[in-house]
GROMACS .gro file of C-alpha atoms in nm:
model
  195
    1MET     CA    1  13.038  11.047   8.999
    2LYS     CA    2  13.190  10.905   9.341
    3ALA     CA    3  12.850  10.998   9.511
    4ILE     CA    4  12.674  10.803   9.237
    5LYS     CA    5  12.901  10.472   9.273
    6LYS     CA    6  12.860  10.514   9.662
    7ILE     CA    7  12.476  10.525   9.646
    8THR     CA    8  12.458  10.229   9.381
    9LEU     CA    9  12.693   9.988   9.581
   10SER     CA   10  12.485  10.100   9.913
   11ALA     CA   11  12.182   9.999   9.741
   12ALA     CA   12  12.300   9.678   9.621
   13PHE     CA   13  12.446   9.583   9.924
   14LEU     CA   14  12.086   9.657  10.079
   15LEU     CA   15  11.935   9.432   9.821
   16ILE     CA   16  12.178   9.149   9.880
   17THR     CA   17  12.125   9.160  10.254
   18ALA     CA   18  11.779   9.124  10.206
   19LEU     CA   19  11.769   8.865   9.972
   20GLY     CA   20  11.997   8.685  10.222
   21MET     CA   21  11.748   8.724  10.500
   22ALA     CA   22  11.492   8.557  10.290
   23ASN     CA   23  11.256   8.319  10.468
   24GLU     CA   24  11.183   7.967  10.357
   25MET     CA   25  10.826   7.867  10.394
   26ASP     CA   26  10.688   7.505  10.361
   27LEU     CA   27  10.315   7.444  10.371
   28LYS     CA   28  10.255   7.080  10.459
   29ILE     CA   29   9.908   6.921  10.411
   30VAL     CA   30   9.773   6.647  10.625
   31ALA     CA   31   9.421   6.539  10.519
   32ASP     CA   32   9.207   6.217  10.584
   33ASN     CA   33   8.841   6.168  10.660
   34ALA     CA   34   8.931   6.132  11.024
   35ASP     CA   35   9.167   6.421  11.077
   36LYS     CA   36   9.125   6.708  10.816
   37SER     CA   37   9.371   6.971  10.890
   38LEU     CA   38   9.666   7.190  10.739
   39VAL     CA   39  10.006   7.221  10.895
   40PHE     CA   40  10.224   7.515  10.804
   41ARG     CA   41  10.587   7.521  10.873
   42TYR     CA   42  10.806   7.834  10.864
   43GLU     CA   43  11.176   7.793  10.878
   44ASN     CA   44  11.476   8.015  10.890
   45LEU     CA   45  11.240   8.324  11.055
   46ALA     CA   46  11.488   8.607  11.046
   47THR     CA   47  11.253   8.876  11.073
   48ASP     CA   48  10.923   8.928  11.209
   49ALA     CA   49  10.612   8.822  10.993
   50SER     CA   50  10.233   8.788  11.024
   51LEU     CA   51  10.044   8.482  10.957
   52ARG     CA   52   9.656   8.527  10.850
   53PHE     CA   53   9.416   8.256  10.756
   54ILE     CA   54   9.118   8.409  10.544
   55ASP     CA   55   8.812   8.266  10.404
   56GLY     CA   56   8.659   8.347  10.044
   57GLU     CA   57   8.465   8.667  10.164
   58GLY     CA   58   8.805   8.814  10.333
   59ASN     CA   59   8.709   8.754  10.662
   60VAL     CA   60   9.000   8.688  10.893
   61ILE     CA   61   8.949   8.356  11.054
   62PHE     CA   62   9.306   8.345  11.255
   63THR     CA   63   9.582   8.599  11.270
   64GLU     CA   64   9.922   8.557  11.452
   65LYS     CA   65  10.238   8.771  11.462
   66LEU     CA   66  10.575   8.550  11.411
   67GLU     CA   67  10.849   8.650  11.603
   68ASP     CA   68  11.191   8.628  11.552
   69LYS     CA   69  11.299   8.253  11.618
   70SER     CA   70  11.450   7.984  11.390
   71ALA     CA   71  11.127   7.799  11.327
   72TYR     CA   72  10.743   7.795  11.353
   73VAL     CA   73  10.487   7.517  11.333
   74LYS     CA   74  10.132   7.576  11.311
   75ARG     CA   75   9.843   7.309  11.269
   76PHE     CA   76   9.508   7.445  11.167
   77ASN     CA   77   9.177   7.192  11.223
   78LEU     CA   78   8.965   7.235  10.922
   79ASN     CA   79   8.673   6.993  11.017
   80SER     CA   80   8.448   7.287  11.113
   81LEU     CA   81   8.514   7.491  10.803
   82SER     CA   82   8.255   7.513  10.518
   83THR     CA   83   8.345   7.394  10.162
   84GLY     CA   84   8.501   7.660   9.976
   85THR     CA   85   8.844   7.885   9.895
   86TYR     CA   86   9.053   7.993  10.171
   87PHE     CA   87   9.374   8.190  10.196
   88LEU     CA   88   9.692   8.148  10.406
   89THR     CA   89   9.918   8.459  10.398
   90VAL     CA   90  10.247   8.526  10.537
   91GLU     CA   91  10.383   8.875  10.533
   92ASP     CA   92  10.728   8.981  10.648
   93ALA     CA   93  10.936   9.299  10.556
   94ILE     CA   94  11.056   9.195  10.214
   95LYS     CA   95  10.791   8.986  10.075
   96GLU     CA   96  10.408   8.843  10.096
   97THR     CA   97  10.356   8.496   9.992
   98GLU     CA   98   9.978   8.388   9.968
   99TYR     CA   99   9.835   7.992   9.928
  100THR     CA  100   9.501   7.955   9.790
  101ILE     CA  101   9.363   7.648   9.959
  102ALA     CA  102   9.042   7.460   9.839
  103ILE     CA  103   8.846   7.275  10.120
  104GLU     CA  104   8.594   7.010   9.987
  105ASP     CA  105   8.392   6.762  10.183
  106ILE     CA  106   8.706   6.527  10.244
  107ASN     CA  107   8.959   6.681  10.038
  108ILE     CA  108   9.205   6.986  10.109
  109SER     CA  109   9.430   7.089   9.799
  110ILE     CA  110   9.676   7.387   9.756
  111GLU     CA  111   9.534   7.538   9.439
  112ASN     CA  112   9.809   7.820   9.398
  113LYS     CA  113  10.119   8.001   9.571
  114SER     CA  114  10.190   8.358   9.445
  115VAL     CA  115  10.482   8.555   9.597
  116LYS     CA  116  10.495   8.928   9.585
  117ASN     CA  117  10.836   9.093   9.654
  118LYS     CA  118  10.788   9.413   9.838
  119PRO     CA  119  10.993   9.725   9.811
  120ILE     CA  120  11.265   9.751  10.064
  121PHE     CA  121  11.315  10.126  10.226
  122LYS     CA  122  11.625  10.217  10.391
  123LYS     CA  123  11.658  10.551  10.576
  124VAL     CA  124  12.014  10.691  10.645
  125ASP     CA  125  12.031  11.053  10.751
  126ASP     CA  126  11.857  11.250  10.481
  127MET     CA  127  11.873  10.981  10.208
  128VAL     CA  128  11.620  10.709  10.132
  129TYR     CA  129  11.709  10.416   9.960
  130ILE     CA  130  11.463  10.195   9.773
  131ASN     CA  131  11.516   9.851   9.620
  132LEU     CA  132  11.291   9.617   9.442
  133LEU     CA  133  11.325   9.283   9.321
  134ASN     CA  134  11.096   9.274   9.000
  135LEU     CA  135  11.175   8.925   8.841
  136LYS     CA  136  10.895   8.957   8.593
  137LYS     CA  137  10.999   9.305   8.473
  138ASP     CA  138  10.687   9.440   8.548
  139LYS     CA  139  10.620   9.818   8.494
  140VAL     CA  140  10.685   9.998   8.829
  141GLU     CA  141  10.614  10.359   8.922
  142ILE     CA  142  10.779  10.560   9.171
  143LYS     CA  143  10.621  10.881   9.304
  144VAL     CA  144  10.681  11.138   9.592
  145TYR     CA  145  10.418  11.358   9.720
  146ASP     CA  146  10.437  11.666   9.955
  147ASP     CA  147  10.228  11.762  10.236
  148SER     CA  148   9.980  11.924   9.971
  149GLU     CA  149   9.962  11.583   9.783
  150ARG     CA  150  10.159  11.745   9.502
  151VAL     CA  151  10.362  11.521   9.277
  152VAL     CA  152  10.716  11.624   9.356
  153PHE     CA  153  10.882  11.331   9.197
  154SER     CA  154  10.776  11.082   8.932
  155GLU     CA  155  10.975  10.805   8.750
  156VAL     CA  156  10.859  10.449   8.571
  157PHE     CA  157  11.061  10.192   8.513
  158ASN     CA  158  10.996   9.914   8.235
  159ASP     CA  159  11.156   9.613   8.186
  160ASN     CA  160  11.392   9.630   8.497
  161ASP     CA  161  11.447   9.299   8.727
  162ILE     CA  162  11.606   9.535   8.997
  163ILE     CA  163  11.476   9.865   9.065
  164GLU     CA  164  11.696  10.125   9.253
  165LYS     CA  165  11.615  10.460   9.348
  166ALA     CA  166  11.781  10.696   9.589
  167PHE     CA  167  11.639  11.021   9.739
  168ASN     CA  168  11.834  11.316   9.883
  169PHE     CA  169  11.602  11.500  10.132
  170GLU     CA  170  11.889  11.716  10.236
  171LYS     CA  171  11.765  12.020  10.064
  172ALA     CA  172  11.386  11.930  10.068
  173PHE     CA  173  11.135  12.198  10.234
  174LYS     CA  174  11.036  12.085  10.577
  175GLY     CA  175  10.720  11.881  10.598
  176ASN     CA  176  10.589  11.522  10.542
  177TYR     CA  177  10.654  11.321  10.224
  178ILE     CA  178  10.498  11.014  10.106
  179ILE     CA  179  10.698  10.759   9.876
  180LYS     CA  180  10.480  10.571   9.639
  181VAL     CA  181  10.587  10.261   9.478
  182GLN     CA  182  10.335  10.085   9.260
  183LYS     CA  183  10.361   9.768   9.069
  184ASN     CA  184  10.062   9.627   8.895
  185ASP     CA  185   9.773   9.640   9.153
  186GLU     CA  186  10.047   9.634   9.408
  187ILE     CA  187  10.099   9.965   9.612
  188TYR     CA  188  10.332  10.042   9.892
  189TYR     CA  189  10.392  10.359  10.123
  190GLU     CA  190  10.664  10.500  10.296
  191GLY     CA  191  10.645  10.827  10.496
  192ILE     CA  192  10.941  11.065  10.526
  193ASN     CA  193  10.943  11.360  10.777
  194VAL     CA  194  11.175  11.637  10.701
  195ASP     CA  195  11.269  11.868  10.995
   0.00000   0.00000   0.00000
């Protein structure tokens, strides 16, 4: 009972810490006939992140690693881009935020903003802790695969807003394991090596 309580408290602490490190994003648009541009501001950058600007066909137009600092500002000149839909994506350790941007002849507009919370994997000795903030209470499936791609563990979570799971690999057979977390069409993997 003590071990379960300790694991639950550790997992809760990990989730609270991750939420406390959450970054604030602010996308501002400056648009007029003379200067069609997009200004992206990212504040309180606590963890490394990546920034990508992608066209409607999935081609990466711009990419940059955002390193640990207090603020980041980037201005995109959109005058040379053709009319269409573009995506500005920022991904860090705990979430991915994607803005859908429509560019017309003289207008720029943000059509949509989607935020995907990613699972947090924490390895401590032979333990692996998984936490996932699931505010929409989507179905989440966690599977563990061994070297031979056999499923050695599987669990489905329904209607949970916080997913917490701990795995003890202390008595596991030597080899490599893959933990797969799937929520809707989002799939995340974490590799574990047991010596």
